[in-house]
XYZ file of C-alpha atoms in Angstrom:
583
model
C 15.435 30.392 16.983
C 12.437 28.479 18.392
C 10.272 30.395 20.963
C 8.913 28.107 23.398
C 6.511 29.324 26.869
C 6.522 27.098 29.181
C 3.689 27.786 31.239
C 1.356 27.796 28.179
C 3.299 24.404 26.119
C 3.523 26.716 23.289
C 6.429 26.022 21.023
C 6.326 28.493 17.817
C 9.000 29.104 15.010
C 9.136 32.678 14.627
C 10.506 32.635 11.441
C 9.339 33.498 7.772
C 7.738 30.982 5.789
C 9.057 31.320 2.299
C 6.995 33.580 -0.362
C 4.425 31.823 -2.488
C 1.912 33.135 -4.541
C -1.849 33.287 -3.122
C -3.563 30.331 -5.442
C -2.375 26.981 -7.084
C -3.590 28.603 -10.661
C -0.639 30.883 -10.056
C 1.875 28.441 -8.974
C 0.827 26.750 -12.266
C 1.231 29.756 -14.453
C 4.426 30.548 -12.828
C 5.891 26.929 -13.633
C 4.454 27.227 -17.260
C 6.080 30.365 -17.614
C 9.530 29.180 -16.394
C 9.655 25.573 -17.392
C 7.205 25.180 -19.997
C 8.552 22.469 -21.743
C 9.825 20.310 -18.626
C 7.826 17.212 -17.594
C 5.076 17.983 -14.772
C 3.723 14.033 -14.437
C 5.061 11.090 -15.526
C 3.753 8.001 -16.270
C 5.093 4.226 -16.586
C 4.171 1.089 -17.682
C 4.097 -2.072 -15.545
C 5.920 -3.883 -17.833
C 8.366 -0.981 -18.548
C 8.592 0.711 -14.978
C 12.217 2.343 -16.114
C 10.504 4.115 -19.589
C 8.013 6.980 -19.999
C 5.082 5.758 -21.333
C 2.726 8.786 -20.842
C 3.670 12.387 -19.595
C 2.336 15.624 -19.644
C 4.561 19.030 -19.688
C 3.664 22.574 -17.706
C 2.418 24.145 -20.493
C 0.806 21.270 -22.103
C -1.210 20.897 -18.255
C -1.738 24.694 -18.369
C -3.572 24.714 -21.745
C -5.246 21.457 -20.547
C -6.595 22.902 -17.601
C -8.243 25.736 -18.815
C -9.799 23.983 -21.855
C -11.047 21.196 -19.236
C -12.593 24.152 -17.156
C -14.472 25.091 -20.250
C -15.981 22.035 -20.672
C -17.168 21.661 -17.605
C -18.497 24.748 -17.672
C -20.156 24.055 -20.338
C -21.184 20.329 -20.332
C -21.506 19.906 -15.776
C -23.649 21.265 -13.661
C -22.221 23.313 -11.147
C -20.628 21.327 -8.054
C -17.780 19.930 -6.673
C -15.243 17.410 -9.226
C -15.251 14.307 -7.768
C -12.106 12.598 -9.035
C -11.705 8.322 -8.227
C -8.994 7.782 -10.563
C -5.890 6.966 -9.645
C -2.698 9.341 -9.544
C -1.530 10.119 -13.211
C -1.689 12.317 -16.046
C -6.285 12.281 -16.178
C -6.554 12.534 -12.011
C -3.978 15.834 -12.575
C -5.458 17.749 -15.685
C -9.466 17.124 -13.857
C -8.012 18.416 -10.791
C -5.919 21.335 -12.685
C -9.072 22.286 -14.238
C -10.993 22.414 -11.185
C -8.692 24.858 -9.428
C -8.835 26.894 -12.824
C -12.720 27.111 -12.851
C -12.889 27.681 -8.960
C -14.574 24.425 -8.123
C -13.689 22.160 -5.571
C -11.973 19.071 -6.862
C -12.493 15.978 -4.170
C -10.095 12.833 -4.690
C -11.560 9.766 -3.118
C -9.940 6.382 -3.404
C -11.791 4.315 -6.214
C -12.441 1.681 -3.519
C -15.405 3.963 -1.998
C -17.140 2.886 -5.296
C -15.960 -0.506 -5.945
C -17.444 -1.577 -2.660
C -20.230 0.428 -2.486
C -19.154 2.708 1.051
C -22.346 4.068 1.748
C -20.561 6.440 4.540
C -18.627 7.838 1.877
C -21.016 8.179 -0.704
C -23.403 10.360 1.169
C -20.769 12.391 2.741
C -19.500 12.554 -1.404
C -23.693 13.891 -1.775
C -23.098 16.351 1.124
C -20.327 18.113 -0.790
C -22.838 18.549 -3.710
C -21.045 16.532 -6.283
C -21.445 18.188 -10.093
C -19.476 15.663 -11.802
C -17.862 12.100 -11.110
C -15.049 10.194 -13.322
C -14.133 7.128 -11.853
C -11.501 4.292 -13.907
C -13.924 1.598 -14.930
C -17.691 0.478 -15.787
C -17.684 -1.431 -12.266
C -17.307 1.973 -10.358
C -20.291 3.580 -12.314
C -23.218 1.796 -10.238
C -22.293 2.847 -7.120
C -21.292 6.816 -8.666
C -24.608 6.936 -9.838
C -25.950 7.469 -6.764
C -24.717 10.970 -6.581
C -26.984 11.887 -8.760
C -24.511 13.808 -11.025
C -22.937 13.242 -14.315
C -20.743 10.140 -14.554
C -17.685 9.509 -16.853
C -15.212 6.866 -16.952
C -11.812 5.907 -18.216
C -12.477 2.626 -19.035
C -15.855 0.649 -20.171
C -18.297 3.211 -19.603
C -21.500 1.482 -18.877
C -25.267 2.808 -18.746
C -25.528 6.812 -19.010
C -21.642 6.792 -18.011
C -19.679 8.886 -20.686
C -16.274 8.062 -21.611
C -13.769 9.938 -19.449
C -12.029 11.334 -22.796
C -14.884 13.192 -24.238
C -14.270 15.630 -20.699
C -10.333 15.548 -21.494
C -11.026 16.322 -25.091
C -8.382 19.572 -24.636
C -9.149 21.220 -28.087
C -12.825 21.378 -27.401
C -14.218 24.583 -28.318
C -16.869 24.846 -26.105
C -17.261 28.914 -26.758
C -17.113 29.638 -22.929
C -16.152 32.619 -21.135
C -12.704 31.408 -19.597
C -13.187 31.592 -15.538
C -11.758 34.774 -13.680
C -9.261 33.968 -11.432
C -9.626 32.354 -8.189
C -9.751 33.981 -4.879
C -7.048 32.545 -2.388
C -9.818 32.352 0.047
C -11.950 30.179 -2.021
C -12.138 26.336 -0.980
C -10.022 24.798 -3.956
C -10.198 21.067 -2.646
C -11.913 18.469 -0.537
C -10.541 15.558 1.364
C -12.041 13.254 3.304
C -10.526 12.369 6.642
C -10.267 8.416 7.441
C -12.853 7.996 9.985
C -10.548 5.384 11.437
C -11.550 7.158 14.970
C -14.624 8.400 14.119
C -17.640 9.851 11.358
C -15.347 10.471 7.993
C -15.746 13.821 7.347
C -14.864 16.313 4.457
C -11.937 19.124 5.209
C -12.592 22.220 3.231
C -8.825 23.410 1.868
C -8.712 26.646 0.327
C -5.620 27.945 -2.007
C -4.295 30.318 0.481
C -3.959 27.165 3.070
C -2.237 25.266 0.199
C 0.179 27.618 -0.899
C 1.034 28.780 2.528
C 2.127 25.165 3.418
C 4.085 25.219 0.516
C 5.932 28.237 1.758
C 6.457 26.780 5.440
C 8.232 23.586 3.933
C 9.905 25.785 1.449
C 11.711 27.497 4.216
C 12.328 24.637 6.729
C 13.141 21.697 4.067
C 14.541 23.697 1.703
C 16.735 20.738 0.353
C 14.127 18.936 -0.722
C 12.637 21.712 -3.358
C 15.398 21.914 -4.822
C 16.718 21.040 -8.179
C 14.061 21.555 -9.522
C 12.956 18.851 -7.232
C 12.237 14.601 -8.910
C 10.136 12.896 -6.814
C 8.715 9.119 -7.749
C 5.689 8.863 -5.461
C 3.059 6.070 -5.089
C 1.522 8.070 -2.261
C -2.272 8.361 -2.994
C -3.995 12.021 -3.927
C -7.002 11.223 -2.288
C -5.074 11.255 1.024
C -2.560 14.831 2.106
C 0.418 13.617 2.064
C 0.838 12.672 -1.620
C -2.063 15.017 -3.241
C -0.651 17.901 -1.002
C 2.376 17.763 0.399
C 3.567 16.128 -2.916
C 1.990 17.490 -5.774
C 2.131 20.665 -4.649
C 5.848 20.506 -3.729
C 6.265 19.754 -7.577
C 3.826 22.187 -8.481
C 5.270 25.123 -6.115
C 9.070 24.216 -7.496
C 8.122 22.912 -11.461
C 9.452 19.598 -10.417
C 8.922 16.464 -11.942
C 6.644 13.672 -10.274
C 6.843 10.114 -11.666
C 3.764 8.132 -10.786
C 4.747 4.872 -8.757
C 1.845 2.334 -8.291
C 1.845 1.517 -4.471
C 2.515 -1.487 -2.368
C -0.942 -3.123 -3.206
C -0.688 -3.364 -7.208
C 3.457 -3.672 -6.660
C 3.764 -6.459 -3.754
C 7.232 -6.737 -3.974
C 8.037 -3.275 -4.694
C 10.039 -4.571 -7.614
C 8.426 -1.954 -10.052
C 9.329 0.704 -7.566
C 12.453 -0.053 -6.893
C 13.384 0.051 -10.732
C 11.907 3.555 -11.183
C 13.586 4.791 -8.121
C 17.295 3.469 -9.821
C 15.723 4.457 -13.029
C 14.893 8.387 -12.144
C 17.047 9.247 -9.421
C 14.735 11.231 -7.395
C 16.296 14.142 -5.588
C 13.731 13.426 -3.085
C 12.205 10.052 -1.580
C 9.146 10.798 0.407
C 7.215 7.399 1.809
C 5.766 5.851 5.257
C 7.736 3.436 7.733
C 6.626 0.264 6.149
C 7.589 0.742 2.797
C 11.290 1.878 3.643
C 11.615 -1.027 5.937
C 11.358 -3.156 2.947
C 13.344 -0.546 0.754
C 16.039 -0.230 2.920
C 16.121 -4.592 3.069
C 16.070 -4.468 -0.737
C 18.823 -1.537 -1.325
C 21.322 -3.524 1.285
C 21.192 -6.612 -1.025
C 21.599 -4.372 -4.310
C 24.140 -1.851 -3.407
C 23.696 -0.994 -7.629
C 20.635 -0.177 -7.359
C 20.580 1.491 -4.145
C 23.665 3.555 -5.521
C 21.882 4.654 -8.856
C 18.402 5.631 -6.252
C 19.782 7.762 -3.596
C 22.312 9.282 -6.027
C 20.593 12.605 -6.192
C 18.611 12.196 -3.152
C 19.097 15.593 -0.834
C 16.399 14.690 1.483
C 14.442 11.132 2.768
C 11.651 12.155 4.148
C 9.092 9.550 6.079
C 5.981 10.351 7.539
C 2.509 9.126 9.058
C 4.246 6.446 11.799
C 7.530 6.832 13.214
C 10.312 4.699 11.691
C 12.069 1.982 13.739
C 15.695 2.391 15.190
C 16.858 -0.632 13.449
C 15.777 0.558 9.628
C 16.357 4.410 10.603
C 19.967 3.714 11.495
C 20.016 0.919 8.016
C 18.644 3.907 6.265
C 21.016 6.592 7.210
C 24.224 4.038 6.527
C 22.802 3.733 2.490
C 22.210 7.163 2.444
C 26.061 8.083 3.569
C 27.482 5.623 1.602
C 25.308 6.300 -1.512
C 23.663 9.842 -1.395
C 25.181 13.102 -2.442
C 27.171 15.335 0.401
C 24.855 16.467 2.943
C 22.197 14.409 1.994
C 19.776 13.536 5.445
C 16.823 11.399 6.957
C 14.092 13.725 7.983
C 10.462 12.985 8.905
C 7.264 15.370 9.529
C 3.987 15.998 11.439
C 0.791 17.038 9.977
C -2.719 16.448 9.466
C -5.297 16.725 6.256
C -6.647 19.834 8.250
C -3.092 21.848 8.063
C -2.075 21.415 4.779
C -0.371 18.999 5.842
C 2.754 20.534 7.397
C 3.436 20.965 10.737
C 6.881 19.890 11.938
C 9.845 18.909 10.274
C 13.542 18.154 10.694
C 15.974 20.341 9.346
C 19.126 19.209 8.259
C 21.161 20.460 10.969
C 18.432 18.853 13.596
C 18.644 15.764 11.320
C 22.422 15.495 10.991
C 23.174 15.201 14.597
C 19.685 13.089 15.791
C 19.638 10.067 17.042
C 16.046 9.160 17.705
C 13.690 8.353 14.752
C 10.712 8.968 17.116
C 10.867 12.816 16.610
C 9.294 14.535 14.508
C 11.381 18.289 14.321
C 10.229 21.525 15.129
C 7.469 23.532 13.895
C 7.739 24.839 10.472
C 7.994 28.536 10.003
C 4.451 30.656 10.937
C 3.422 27.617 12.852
C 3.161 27.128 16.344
C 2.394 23.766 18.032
C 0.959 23.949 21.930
C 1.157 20.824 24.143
C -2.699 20.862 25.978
C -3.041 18.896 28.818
C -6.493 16.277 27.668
C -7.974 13.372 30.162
C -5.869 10.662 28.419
C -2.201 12.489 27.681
C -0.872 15.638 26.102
C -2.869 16.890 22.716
C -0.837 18.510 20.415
C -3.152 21.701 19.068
C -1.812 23.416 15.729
C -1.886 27.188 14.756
C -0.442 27.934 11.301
C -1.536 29.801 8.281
C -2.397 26.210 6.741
C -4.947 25.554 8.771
C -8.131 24.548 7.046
C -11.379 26.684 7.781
C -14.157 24.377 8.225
C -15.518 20.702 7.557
C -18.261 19.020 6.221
C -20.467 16.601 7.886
C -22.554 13.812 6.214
C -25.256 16.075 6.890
C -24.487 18.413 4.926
C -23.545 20.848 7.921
C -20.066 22.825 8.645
C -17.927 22.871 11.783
C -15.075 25.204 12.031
C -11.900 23.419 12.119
C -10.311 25.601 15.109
C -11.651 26.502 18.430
C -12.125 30.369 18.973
C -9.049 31.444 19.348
C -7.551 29.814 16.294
C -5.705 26.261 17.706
C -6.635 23.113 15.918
C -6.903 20.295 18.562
C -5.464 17.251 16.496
C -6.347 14.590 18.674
C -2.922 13.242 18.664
C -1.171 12.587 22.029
C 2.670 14.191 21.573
C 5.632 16.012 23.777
C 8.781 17.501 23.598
C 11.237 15.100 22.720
C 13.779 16.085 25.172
C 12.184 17.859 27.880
C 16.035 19.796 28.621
C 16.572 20.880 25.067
C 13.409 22.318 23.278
C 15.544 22.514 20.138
C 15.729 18.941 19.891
C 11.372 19.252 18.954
C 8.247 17.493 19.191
C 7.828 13.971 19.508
C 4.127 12.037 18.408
C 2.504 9.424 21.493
C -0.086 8.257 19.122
C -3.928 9.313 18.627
C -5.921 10.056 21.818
C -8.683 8.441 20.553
C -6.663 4.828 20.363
C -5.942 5.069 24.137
C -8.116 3.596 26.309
C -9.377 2.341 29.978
C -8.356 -1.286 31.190
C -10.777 -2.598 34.080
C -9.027 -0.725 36.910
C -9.595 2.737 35.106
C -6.038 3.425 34.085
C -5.697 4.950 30.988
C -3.060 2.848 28.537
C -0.880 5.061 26.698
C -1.070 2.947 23.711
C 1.435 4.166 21.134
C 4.220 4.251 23.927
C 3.180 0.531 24.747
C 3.450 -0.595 21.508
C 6.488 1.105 20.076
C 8.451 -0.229 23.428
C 7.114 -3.705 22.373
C 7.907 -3.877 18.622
C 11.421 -2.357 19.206
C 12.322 -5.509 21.948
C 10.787 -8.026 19.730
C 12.500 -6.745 15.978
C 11.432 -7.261 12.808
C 10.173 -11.206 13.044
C 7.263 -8.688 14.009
C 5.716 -6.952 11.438
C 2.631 -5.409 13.640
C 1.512 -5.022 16.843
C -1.948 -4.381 18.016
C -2.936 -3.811 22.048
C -6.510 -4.959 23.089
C -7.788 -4.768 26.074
C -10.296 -1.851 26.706
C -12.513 -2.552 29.943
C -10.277 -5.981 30.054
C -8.221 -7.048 33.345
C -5.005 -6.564 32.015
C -3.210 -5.539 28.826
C -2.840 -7.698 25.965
C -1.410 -7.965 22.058
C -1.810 -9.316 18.461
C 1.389 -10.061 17.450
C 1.461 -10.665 13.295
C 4.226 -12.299 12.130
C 5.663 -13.737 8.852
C 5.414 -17.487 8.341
C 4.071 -20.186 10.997
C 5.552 -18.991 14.699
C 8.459 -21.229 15.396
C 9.401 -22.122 19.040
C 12.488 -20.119 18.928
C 10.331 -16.747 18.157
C 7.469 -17.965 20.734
C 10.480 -18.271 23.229
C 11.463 -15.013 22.509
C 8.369 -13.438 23.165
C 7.704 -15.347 26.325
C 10.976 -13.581 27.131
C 10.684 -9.957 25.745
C 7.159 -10.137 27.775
C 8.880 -11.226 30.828
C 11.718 -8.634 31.266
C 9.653 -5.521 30.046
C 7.361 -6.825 32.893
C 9.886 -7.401 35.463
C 11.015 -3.251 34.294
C 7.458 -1.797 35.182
C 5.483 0.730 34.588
C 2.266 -0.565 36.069
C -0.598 -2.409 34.309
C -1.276 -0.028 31.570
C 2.257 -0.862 30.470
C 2.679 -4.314 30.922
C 1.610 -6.736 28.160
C 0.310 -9.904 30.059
C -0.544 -12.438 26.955
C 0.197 -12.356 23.060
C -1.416 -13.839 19.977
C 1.109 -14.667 17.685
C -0.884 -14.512 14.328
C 0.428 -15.702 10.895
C -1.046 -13.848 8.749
C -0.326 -10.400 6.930
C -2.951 -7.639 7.905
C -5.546 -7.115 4.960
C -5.807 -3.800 3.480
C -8.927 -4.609 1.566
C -10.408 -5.885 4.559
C -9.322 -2.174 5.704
C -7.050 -3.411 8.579
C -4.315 -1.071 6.849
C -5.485 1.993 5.494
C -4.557 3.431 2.424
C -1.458 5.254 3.982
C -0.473 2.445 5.364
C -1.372 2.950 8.948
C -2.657 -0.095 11.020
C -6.692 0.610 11.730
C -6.050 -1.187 15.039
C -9.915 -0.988 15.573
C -11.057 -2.586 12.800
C -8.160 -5.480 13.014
C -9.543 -6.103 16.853
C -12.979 -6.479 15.414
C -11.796 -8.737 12.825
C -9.943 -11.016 15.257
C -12.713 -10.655 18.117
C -12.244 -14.121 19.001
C -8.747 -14.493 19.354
C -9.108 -11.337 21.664
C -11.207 -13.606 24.057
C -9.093 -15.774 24.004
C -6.473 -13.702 25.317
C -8.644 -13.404 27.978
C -10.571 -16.564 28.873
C -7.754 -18.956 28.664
C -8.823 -20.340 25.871
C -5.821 -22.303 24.022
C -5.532 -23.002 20.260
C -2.871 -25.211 18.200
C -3.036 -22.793 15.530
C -2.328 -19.089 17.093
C 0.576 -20.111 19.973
C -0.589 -17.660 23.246
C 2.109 -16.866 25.297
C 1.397 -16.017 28.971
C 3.844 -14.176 31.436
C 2.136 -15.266 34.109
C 1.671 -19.212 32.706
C 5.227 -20.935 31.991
C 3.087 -23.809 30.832
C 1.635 -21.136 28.239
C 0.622 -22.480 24.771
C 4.385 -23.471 22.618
């Protein structure tokens, strides 16, 4: 039974989160004791997406790991393991090995050295970096910088080493093998986005990490069970997959197949096969991907059949997913999934673990809106803070993280004095008359802003409203208007606008005006842009959230257009105000 005080916001699930040991060495042992011989991580070819082409097993991953943390006690200076590589089989056994020998591991995206992100890379030197593999000879420039021993998978170049000679797992190095790690002890780094504001470094210690494990253990336990298969793209250098993921696995001695993402698999073709090919007894992705899932499963009942067969639990999180594809979703599931089997989504944050909120199956069974995001897990409590520009959600839980790190070099506890964590993300009860129903999410604080008048625009209400009247012929949109006269919106589209869509949006703009709200709801002009927003440009992030600042940067003059009346025959401008608006 939820516990919720009014007067204070403060909705808390009273509840016991699920026993877990006190560090991710022990979950390991534990799984190598019980399922030694069972697949931990899976690999698959691009040509064969449907056959194993690497794997590694618990107790093959257990001996790994502590021969790893010999050599690098041995061979690396002391300091953190920083670990570019992408999710698989070498990006597991370095960080396995750097929970065994009590360093912190630190999984960045390879792009911070292929591009040369000098934010990241001295925020990467703040941590005190004692080693750094990364997957090629191009990476190893930039890595150099760090001033700490380099090895790569692939073409090692300069004083790089080859990646292998670290991995080399019957390497008698002669070293004393590391005591066990304290569950207070920082076990991982991860770098927040920066996409509003300085990237910083979260300090995550194995306490934190097993804890979380233990609150979704007890609220979700459908989707640990099994033992639980998941095929996940999601990247480790971000929480949701190198947390919330892996250490599901980990906590349950699961399997996890290694999917390659949206950017090296387009068309999700390759994903799609190992989903039918696996049968995952849990899907766990973000919005966008099971819009186009959910479009690809309707046309191929077979293979939507053989992927949800054994799927208990679909779990989405990071964006909330439309009506339309939430209801799609929920159909396939019925008609393909076992009994029981349910939609769910969650709430959390690199600085919790990530858990925060979830929906249980009996929320999930009877819900009808995919905007909420379930009640607090158990141990956590979630308090609704009044703030300038909405309601902040702030987070107490035993998976909060302690501290972070700051380019400088400097630490900044993660909670305020009395123990909340202020996410910065605007949210509220999802029906204010039933508390049970949970939590909803109205979008990061930091993304709303001021038009000219000094009303603050609730942006994430604005734009949800707006994509749900328009439909899918929309695949993003993006409010501008900070310090402008009125509201306005990038609309990105597939294909060249034709005159029936630009119609349509002259219309959708019309009635939501005519319905209200005042001017920090009402969308005066749209950009309909043909174009798909460019993740390497970083206009989608590597979870696949829209970094709407960057993507108004990027289209800086289209935005003054919006607002100077300037017209263009290649981006159509509807006006509410201007019937004789570009067509």
């Amino acid at each position: 039974m939820l516990e919720f005080a009014g007067s204070d916001g403060i909705l808390r699930n009273p509840s016991r989160p699920s026993d877990m040991p006190g560090t991710l060495v022990a979950l390991l042992d534990r799984a190598a004791r019980h399922a030694p011989d069972r697949p931990f991580v899976i690999e698959t070819a691009p040509a064969r997406p449907d056959a194993v082409a690497r794997a590694t097993t618990y107790a093959e991953a257990r001996h790994a790991a502590h021969r790893i943390a010999a050599n690098l006690a041995a061979t690396t200076p002391p300091g953190a393991v920083v670990v570019a590589l992408p999710p698989g089989v070498d990006h597991l056994l370095l960080t396995l090995a750097a929970y065994v020998a009590g360093r912190p591991v630190v999984p960045v995206s390879p792009a911070v050295f292929e591009h040369d992100d000098e934010v990241r890379l001295r925020l990467l030197r703040a941590v005190g970096p004692g080693l750094v593999a990364v997957p090629s000879g191009r990476c190893v420039p930039a890595a150099e910088r760090l001033d700490a021993p380099v090895f790569a998978a692939t073409t090692p170049e300069g004083p790089a080493a080859p990646l292998a000679t670290l991995l080399a797992a019957d390497a008698d190095t002669g070293a004393v093998p590391p005591r066990p790690p304290d569950p207070a002890s920082v076990c991982k780094l991860l770098l927040t986005s920066g996409s509003t504001g300085v990237p910083k470094a979260v300090a995550q210690t194995h306490r934190m990490l097993t804890a979380n494990q233990g609150m979704l253990a007890a609220l979700l336990p459908e989707a640990c069970a099994g033992p639980p298969v998941v095929v996940d793209w999601l990247p480790w250098s971000h929480t949701f997959g190198g947390n919330h993921d892996l250490h599901l696995v980990l906590a349950h001695a699961g399997t996890l197949v290694v999917d390659e993402g949206p950017a090296r698999d387009p068309d999700l073709s390759r994903r799609l096969r190992r989903l039918s090919a696996f049968r995952p007894t849990a899907i766990f992705d973000v919005p966008r991907v099971f819009d186009r899932l959910v479009a690809s499963w309707e046309q191929a009942t077979d293979d939507a059949a053989r992927a949800l067969s054994r799927a208990e639990v679909v779990f989405y999180a990071g964006a909330s997913l439309s009506a339309d594809t939430f209801d799609r979703l929920r159909r396939l599931l019925a008609r393909h999934g076992p009994p029981g089997a349910f939609v769910s989504c969650g709430y959390g944050a690199t600085e919790t673990g990530p858990l925060v909120t979830a929906v249980p199956a009996a929320l999930a069974r009877t819900r009808k809106d995919p905007r909420g995001i379930g009640i607090p897990a158990p141990g956590a409590s979630v308090r609704l803070a009044r703030a300038d520009a909405g309601t902040e959600l702030w987070v107490s839980s035993p998976a909060v993280a302690p501290y972070y790190v700051g380019p400088d070099g400097t630490r900044a506890p993660v909670a305020d004095v009395d123990g909340w964590f202020h996410t910065g993300d605007a949210g509220s009860l999802l029906d204010p008359a039933d508390v049970a129903a949970g939590l909803r999410i109205d979008g990061r604080l930091a993304e709303n802003f001021k038009l000219a008048t000094g009303t603050w625009v609730p942006v994430a209400a604005v734009r949800e409203r707006l994509a749900a009247a328009l439909g899918p012929q929309v695949r993003h949109v993006v409010l501008v208007g900070p310090d402008a006269p009125f509201l306005a919106a990038l609309l990105f589209v597939d294909g060249d606008p034709a005159p029936g869509l630009v119609r349509r949006v002259r219309d959708v703009l019309t009635h939501l005006a005519a319905d209200g709200g005042g001017s920090s709801r009402i969308v005066r002009a749209a950009a309909l842009v043909a174009r798909a927003l460019d993740p390497a440009a970083g206009e989608i992030t590597e979870k696949g959230s829209v970094h709407e600042a960057r993507v108004r940067t990027r289209c800086a003059d289209l935005v003054a257009a919006l607002y100077d009346g300037t017209r263009t025959a290649t981006v159509p401008i509807v006006r509410v105000d201007d019937p004789q608006s570009s067509t």
